[in-house]
Coordinates of C-alpha atoms in Angstrom, one line a residue:
M1 CA 110.0 -178.8 -28.2
S2 CA 108.9 -176.6 -25.4
K3 CA 105.4 -176.9 -24.0
N4 CA 102.9 -174.3 -25.1
N5 CA 102.4 -171.5 -22.6
K6 CA 98.7 -170.6 -22.8
N7 CA 99.4 -167.3 -21.1
N8 CA 101.9 -166.3 -23.8
D9 CA 100.0 -167.7 -26.8
P10 CA 98.7 -164.7 -28.7
Q11 CA 95.8 -166.9 -30.0
T12 CA 94.6 -167.6 -26.5
K13 CA 92.0 -165.0 -25.3
I14 CA 91.8 -164.2 -21.7
P15 CA 88.2 -163.7 -20.6
L16 CA 87.5 -160.1 -19.7
H17 CA 85.0 -159.0 -17.0
P18 CA 83.1 -155.8 -17.8
Q19 CA 84.0 -152.9 -15.5
K20 CA 81.3 -152.2 -13.0
R21 CA 79.7 -148.7 -13.1
S22 CA 79.7 -146.8 -9.9
F23 CA 76.4 -146.1 -8.1
F24 CA 76.5 -142.5 -9.1
A25 CA 77.2 -143.2 -12.7
S26 CA 74.2 -145.6 -12.9
L27 CA 72.1 -143.0 -11.2
A28 CA 73.2 -140.3 -13.7
W29 CA 72.4 -142.6 -16.6
G30 CA 69.0 -143.4 -15.2
F31 CA 68.3 -139.7 -14.8
V32 CA 69.4 -139.0 -18.4
V33 CA 67.1 -141.8 -19.7
F34 CA 64.2 -140.4 -17.5
V35 CA 64.7 -136.9 -18.8
I36 CA 64.8 -138.1 -22.5
I37 CA 61.6 -140.2 -22.0
L38 CA 59.9 -137.3 -20.1
G39 CA 60.9 -134.9 -22.9
L40 CA 59.4 -137.2 -25.6
L41 CA 56.2 -137.5 -23.6
E42 CA 56.1 -133.8 -22.9
S43 CA 56.4 -133.1 -26.6
L44 CA 53.2 -135.1 -27.1
A45 CA 51.5 -133.0 -24.4
G46 CA 51.6 -130.1 -26.9
T47 CA 49.3 -132.0 -29.2
N48 CA 45.7 -133.1 -28.9
L49 CA 46.7 -136.7 -28.6
L50 CA 47.1 -136.8 -24.8
N51 CA 43.9 -134.9 -24.4
R52 CA 42.0 -137.4 -26.5
V53 CA 43.4 -140.3 -24.6
F54 CA 43.3 -139.0 -21.0
K55 CA 40.4 -136.5 -21.4
T56 CA 41.3 -134.5 -18.3
R57 CA 44.2 -133.1 -16.3
S58 CA 45.1 -132.8 -12.6
V59 CA 47.6 -131.3 -10.3
G60 CA 46.9 -133.9 -7.6
N61 CA 44.4 -131.9 -5.7
Y62 CA 41.4 -133.7 -4.2
H63 CA 39.1 -130.9 -5.3
T64 CA 38.3 -131.9 -8.9
Q65 CA 36.1 -128.9 -9.5
F66 CA 38.9 -126.5 -8.5
E67 CA 41.1 -128.4 -11.0
I68 CA 38.5 -128.0 -13.8
K69 CA 38.5 -124.2 -13.1
W70 CA 42.3 -124.0 -12.8
F71 CA 42.9 -125.5 -16.2
A72 CA 40.0 -123.7 -17.8
L73 CA 41.5 -120.4 -16.7
Q74 CA 44.9 -121.5 -18.0
D75 CA 43.4 -122.3 -21.4
Y76 CA 41.3 -119.0 -21.4
V77 CA 44.4 -116.9 -20.7
Q78 CA 46.4 -118.7 -23.4
K79 CA 43.6 -118.1 -26.0
Y80 CA 42.8 -114.5 -25.1
H81 CA 46.2 -113.4 -24.0
G82 CA 45.2 -112.5 -20.5
V83 CA 42.2 -111.9 -18.2
D84 CA 40.8 -108.6 -16.9
V85 CA 38.3 -109.6 -14.3
V86 CA 38.2 -112.7 -12.1
F87 CA 35.1 -113.5 -9.9
L88 CA 36.1 -115.4 -6.8
G89 CA 33.8 -117.2 -4.5
N90 CA 32.0 -120.5 -3.7
S91 CA 29.3 -122.5 -5.4
M92 CA 27.0 -119.4 -5.5
V93 CA 29.5 -117.7 -7.8
N94 CA 30.0 -120.9 -9.8
T95 CA 26.4 -121.2 -10.9
G96 CA 25.3 -117.6 -10.3
I97 CA 27.5 -115.4 -12.5
D98 CA 27.5 -115.6 -16.3
P99 CA 30.7 -113.9 -17.6
V100 CA 29.4 -113.5 -21.1
Q101 CA 26.3 -111.7 -20.0
F102 CA 28.4 -109.5 -17.6
E103 CA 30.8 -108.7 -20.4
D104 CA 28.1 -107.8 -23.0
T105 CA 26.2 -105.6 -20.5
Y106 CA 29.3 -103.7 -19.4
Y107 CA 30.4 -103.3 -23.0
S108 CA 27.0 -101.9 -24.0
L109 CA 27.3 -99.3 -21.2
S110 CA 31.0 -98.4 -21.3
G111 CA 32.2 -99.4 -24.7
E112 CA 35.0 -101.4 -22.9
K113 CA 35.4 -105.1 -23.8
L114 CA 36.5 -107.0 -20.7
R115 CA 37.8 -110.5 -20.5
V116 CA 35.9 -112.0 -17.5
F117 CA 36.4 -115.4 -15.8
N118 CA 34.2 -117.1 -13.2
F119 CA 36.4 -118.9 -10.5
G120 CA 33.6 -120.0 -8.2
V121 CA 34.5 -123.3 -6.4
E122 CA 32.2 -125.3 -4.3
G123 CA 32.9 -125.4 -0.6
L124 CA 35.7 -122.9 -0.5
T125 CA 35.5 -120.2 2.2
V126 CA 37.4 -117.0 2.4
E127 CA 40.3 -119.0 4.0
P128 CA 41.4 -121.0 0.9
L129 CA 40.1 -118.3 -1.4
S130 CA 42.8 -116.0 0.0
V131 CA 45.4 -118.4 -1.2
L132 CA 43.7 -118.9 -4.5
A133 CA 43.5 -115.1 -5.0
Q134 CA 47.2 -114.8 -4.5
L135 CA 48.0 -117.7 -6.9
I136 CA 45.8 -116.2 -9.6
N137 CA 47.2 -112.7 -9.1
E138 CA 50.8 -113.9 -9.2
R139 CA 50.3 -116.0 -12.4
Y140 CA 47.8 -114.0 -14.5
H141 CA 47.8 -110.4 -13.1
P142 CA 44.2 -109.6 -13.7
G143 CA 43.2 -106.0 -13.5
T144 CA 40.3 -106.7 -11.0
I145 CA 39.4 -109.5 -8.6
I146 CA 35.8 -109.4 -7.4
L147 CA 35.4 -111.4 -4.2
V148 CA 31.8 -112.5 -3.7
T149 CA 31.6 -113.3 0.0
E150 CA 28.9 -114.4 2.4
M151 CA 28.3 -114.7 6.2
R152 CA 29.4 -118.4 6.4
D153 CA 32.9 -117.4 5.2
Y154 CA 33.6 -115.9 8.6
I155 CA 32.3 -118.7 10.9
A156 CA 35.3 -120.2 12.8
G157 CA 35.9 -123.8 11.7
N158 CA 33.4 -123.7 8.8
G159 CA 35.0 -125.5 5.8
A160 CA 38.1 -126.3 7.8
E161 CA 38.2 -129.9 6.6
V162 CA 37.8 -128.9 2.9
T163 CA 40.5 -126.3 3.4
A164 CA 42.9 -128.8 4.9
Q165 CA 42.4 -131.3 2.0
F166 CA 42.6 -128.5 -0.5
M167 CA 46.0 -127.4 0.7
D168 CA 47.5 -130.9 1.5
N169 CA 49.2 -131.8 -1.8
P170 CA 52.7 -131.4 -3.2
W171 CA 51.6 -129.0 -6.0
M172 CA 49.8 -126.6 -3.6
R173 CA 52.7 -126.7 -1.2
Y174 CA 55.1 -125.9 -4.1
Q175 CA 52.9 -122.9 -4.9
M176 CA 53.2 -121.7 -1.3
G177 CA 57.0 -121.8 -1.6
I178 CA 57.7 -125.2 -0.1
P179 CA 60.0 -126.9 -2.6
S180 CA 59.9 -130.5 -3.6
L181 CA 60.8 -132.5 -6.7
E182 CA 57.2 -133.8 -6.9
G183 CA 55.7 -130.4 -6.8
Y184 CA 58.2 -129.1 -9.3
L185 CA 57.5 -131.8 -11.8
I186 CA 53.7 -131.4 -11.5
E187 CA 54.0 -127.7 -12.0
H188 CA 56.4 -127.8 -15.0
T189 CA 55.4 -130.9 -16.9
S190 CA 52.1 -131.2 -18.8
F191 CA 52.3 -135.0 -19.3
I192 CA 52.4 -135.6 -15.5
K193 CA 49.2 -133.6 -15.2
Y194 CA 47.5 -136.0 -17.5
L195 CA 48.8 -139.0 -15.6
L196 CA 47.7 -137.6 -12.3
A197 CA 44.1 -137.5 -13.5
W198 CA 44.4 -141.4 -13.5
R199 CA 46.2 -141.8 -10.2
N200 CA 43.3 -143.5 -8.6
W201 CA 42.8 -146.0 -11.4
S202 CA 42.7 -149.0 -9.0
S203 CA 39.8 -147.6 -7.1
A204 CA 36.5 -149.4 -7.6
N205 CA 34.7 -146.1 -8.2
F206 CA 37.4 -144.7 -10.5
L207 CA 35.6 -144.9 -13.8
D208 CA 32.4 -143.4 -12.3
D209 CA 34.4 -140.6 -10.8
L210 CA 36.2 -140.0 -14.0
R211 CA 33.0 -139.8 -16.0
T212 CA 31.6 -137.3 -13.5
V213 CA 34.7 -135.1 -13.9
I214 CA 34.6 -135.3 -17.7
Y215 CA 30.8 -134.5 -17.6
R216 CA 31.3 -131.5 -15.4
Q217 CA 34.3 -130.3 -17.4
G218 CA 32.1 -130.4 -20.5
N219 CA 29.4 -128.3 -18.8
V220 CA 31.8 -125.5 -17.7
T221 CA 32.0 -122.7 -20.3
P222 CA 35.4 -121.5 -21.5
Q223 CA 35.0 -118.6 -19.0
G224 CA 34.4 -120.8 -16.0
Y225 CA 30.7 -120.6 -15.7
E226 CA 28.8 -123.8 -14.8
P227 CA 25.1 -123.3 -15.5
D228 CA 22.6 -125.0 -13.2
E229 CA 19.8 -126.2 -15.4
N230 CA 17.6 -127.1 -12.4
Q231 CA 14.3 -125.2 -12.9
A232 CA 12.2 -126.8 -10.3
V233 CA 9.9 -124.3 -8.5
F234 CA 11.8 -122.7 -5.6
D235 CA 9.9 -122.8 -2.3
P236 CA 10.5 -119.5 -0.5
S237 CA 8.9 -120.7 2.8
Q238 CA 10.7 -119.9 6.1
P239 CA 13.0 -122.6 7.4
M240 CA 12.1 -124.0 10.8
V241 CA 14.4 -125.0 13.6
I242 CA 12.3 -128.1 14.3
D243 CA 12.9 -129.3 10.7
P244 CA 15.5 -132.1 11.0
T245 CA 16.7 -131.4 7.5
Q246 CA 17.6 -127.8 8.5
R247 CA 19.1 -128.5 11.9
D248 CA 22.7 -128.5 10.8
K249 CA 22.3 -125.2 9.1
F250 CA 20.9 -123.6 12.2
Q251 CA 23.6 -125.0 14.4
L252 CA 26.3 -123.8 12.1
A253 CA 25.0 -120.2 12.1
A254 CA 24.1 -120.0 15.7
N255 CA 25.7 -117.3 17.8
F256 CA 27.3 -115.8 14.7
E257 CA 30.3 -113.6 14.9
I258 CA 33.2 -112.8 12.6
D259 CA 36.2 -115.0 13.4
P260 CA 39.4 -112.9 13.5
S261 CA 41.4 -115.3 11.4
R262 CA 38.8 -115.2 8.7
A263 CA 38.9 -111.4 8.8
L264 CA 42.6 -111.6 8.3
N265 CA 42.0 -113.8 5.2
L266 CA 39.8 -111.1 3.8
Q267 CA 42.5 -108.5 4.4
E268 CA 45.0 -110.7 2.5
I269 CA 42.7 -110.7 -0.5
I270 CA 42.2 -106.9 -0.4
S271 CA 45.9 -106.4 0.1
L272 CA 46.4 -107.4 -3.6
N273 CA 45.6 -103.8 -4.3
T274 CA 49.2 -103.0 -3.5
T275 CA 50.3 -105.2 -6.4
G276 CA 48.2 -103.3 -9.0
T277 CA 45.2 -105.6 -8.9
H278 CA 42.0 -103.8 -7.9
T279 CA 39.8 -105.7 -5.4
I280 CA 36.1 -105.3 -5.0
V281 CA 34.0 -107.2 -2.3
T282 CA 30.3 -107.9 -2.8
E283 CA 27.6 -110.4 -2.0
M284 CA 25.1 -112.4 -4.0
P285 CA 21.4 -111.4 -3.8
V286 CA 20.3 -114.4 -1.7
Y287 CA 16.7 -114.8 -0.8
P288 CA 15.9 -113.3 2.7
T289 CA 15.0 -116.7 4.2
Y290 CA 18.7 -117.6 4.0
F291 CA 19.5 -115.3 6.8
S292 CA 16.9 -116.9 9.1
Y293 CA 19.6 -119.4 10.1
F294 CA 21.7 -116.6 11.7
G295 CA 19.0 -115.3 14.0
P296 CA 17.2 -111.9 14.2
D297 CA 17.7 -109.2 11.5
S298 CA 20.0 -107.3 13.9
V299 CA 22.7 -110.0 13.4
R300 CA 22.7 -109.5 9.7
A301 CA 22.7 -105.7 10.1
Q302 CA 25.7 -105.9 12.4
Y303 CA 27.5 -108.2 10.0
L304 CA 27.1 -105.8 7.1
Q305 CA 28.3 -102.9 9.3
D306 CA 31.4 -104.9 10.4
L307 CA 32.1 -106.2 6.9
G308 CA 32.0 -102.7 5.4
A309 CA 34.3 -101.4 8.1
M310 CA 36.8 -104.3 7.6
V311 CA 36.9 -103.8 3.8
E312 CA 37.3 -100.0 4.1
K313 CA 40.1 -100.4 6.7
A314 CA 42.0 -102.8 4.5
G315 CA 41.8 -100.4 1.6
G316 CA 39.1 -102.1 -0.4
V317 CA 35.6 -101.3 -1.6
F318 CA 32.4 -103.0 -0.6
V319 CA 29.6 -103.0 -3.0
P320 CA 26.3 -104.2 -1.4
A321 CA 24.3 -106.9 -3.2
V322 CA 21.6 -105.9 -5.6
S323 CA 18.0 -106.2 -4.2
Y324 CA 17.0 -109.8 -4.0
D325 CA 13.5 -109.2 -5.4
L326 CA 15.1 -108.3 -8.8
I327 CA 15.7 -112.0 -9.3
P328 CA 12.5 -113.9 -10.0
L329 CA 11.7 -117.1 -8.1
H330 CA 12.0 -119.2 -11.2
G331 CA 15.6 -118.0 -11.5
R332 CA 16.5 -119.6 -8.1
V333 CA 17.4 -123.2 -7.2
D334 CA 17.2 -122.5 -3.5
D335 CA 17.5 -119.5 -1.2
H336 CA 21.2 -118.8 -2.1
H337 CA 21.8 -120.4 -5.5
L338 CA 20.7 -119.2 -8.9
N339 CA 19.9 -121.4 -11.9
A340 CA 20.6 -120.9 -15.6
L341 CA 17.7 -118.4 -15.8
G342 CA 18.7 -116.4 -12.8
A343 CA 22.4 -116.1 -13.4
P344 CA 22.2 -114.0 -16.6
I345 CA 19.7 -111.7 -14.9
Y346 CA 21.9 -111.1 -12.0
S347 CA 25.0 -110.8 -14.1
E348 CA 23.3 -108.0 -16.1
L349 CA 22.3 -106.3 -12.9
L350 CA 25.8 -106.5 -11.4
A351 CA 27.4 -105.1 -14.5
K352 CA 25.0 -102.1 -14.4
Q353 CA 25.6 -101.7 -10.7
L354 CA 29.4 -101.6 -11.1
Y355 CA 29.2 -99.3 -14.2
T356 CA 27.1 -96.9 -12.1
A357 CA 29.5 -97.1 -9.2
C358 CA 32.3 -96.1 -11.6
A359 CA 30.3 -93.3 -13.1
N360 CA 29.7 -92.0 -9.5
H361 CA 33.4 -92.2 -8.7
Q362 CA 32.9 -94.9 -6.1
T363 CA 34.9 -97.8 -7.6
C364 CA 35.7 -99.0 -11.1
I365 CA 36.6 -102.2 -12.9
Y366 CA 40.1 -102.0 -14.2
P367 CA 41.5 -104.1 -17.1
A368 CA 44.8 -106.0 -16.9
L369 CA 47.7 -103.6 -17.5
T370 CA 49.6 -106.1 -19.7
N371 CA 48.9 -108.7 -22.4
R372 CA 45.8 -106.9 -23.6
Q373 CA 44.2 -108.7 -26.5
P374 CA 44.4 -106.6 -29.7

């Protein structure tokens, strides 16, 4: 009998080694799995579940108040099918303009119901506001953008650090036309926006910071207004150079002149007129002591003359601030911020002022041309 040949024995199984996948095949499968998981998570983002769990959203910008306003505007447009008027400015706008009061007053005078949003953001000068105006215009196409500007907007270097941090993130660079996968995913996936709000979870101050964001988010109305409930008595006394608490303000405003690059930022905002969005430039009715930091009255007078000329040359319309004495002292937090009592008063006055300007054929508020709410 011949010896068994194990290699020829059909009962003998030869061990098989699994075929190795190529690097690119593994990468492709990983990408497919990632897309499937992301798709499932994204489907949850359309429900209230993620909002209940994460509480807030982020695009990875350091300026959390900007993010609160950005998502509030997104939600507002989604609910009301568009926005007609966007107020743009710094903290003075944030706490100083009540869109509901403005809407109601304008409607009572004109019979036109406008959709108005307050996009005032603390610390932003005309430099980052020029970028923000472009983003809002491209995405939401409001009929009118009202820029509420002030003298500090045009001081060279003022707010430069805030601007640098505001612009330095993948999402903002993506908005500016600089492509990246990270920027793309942040822009187009809702779930990642919820995750980004928790990106600093390992920080010792994270929970305190998160609570602050959630608290402020709850205080902002659906139309972007953040009332300041501070009703302490405002002291209208003249600031003094020798006061150490005022020294930085005097140094900032000393030798005031309009920086050419900031003038260009203003022109960029006004140039949105060419896209069909009307732009109006105005100022808040600050208390006169605020201008003491800038020197003699002649400095303020020259600024107003130059500002009006710049706006007119760029094709815009400058509407001077209403008289400061129409706002009672108990409606002010300090010499340039209004509280929850002063904001409705000013908003009513501004609506009347702009209605009169239209009646006198000076300038008008225009609603959005598309997506009008029935």
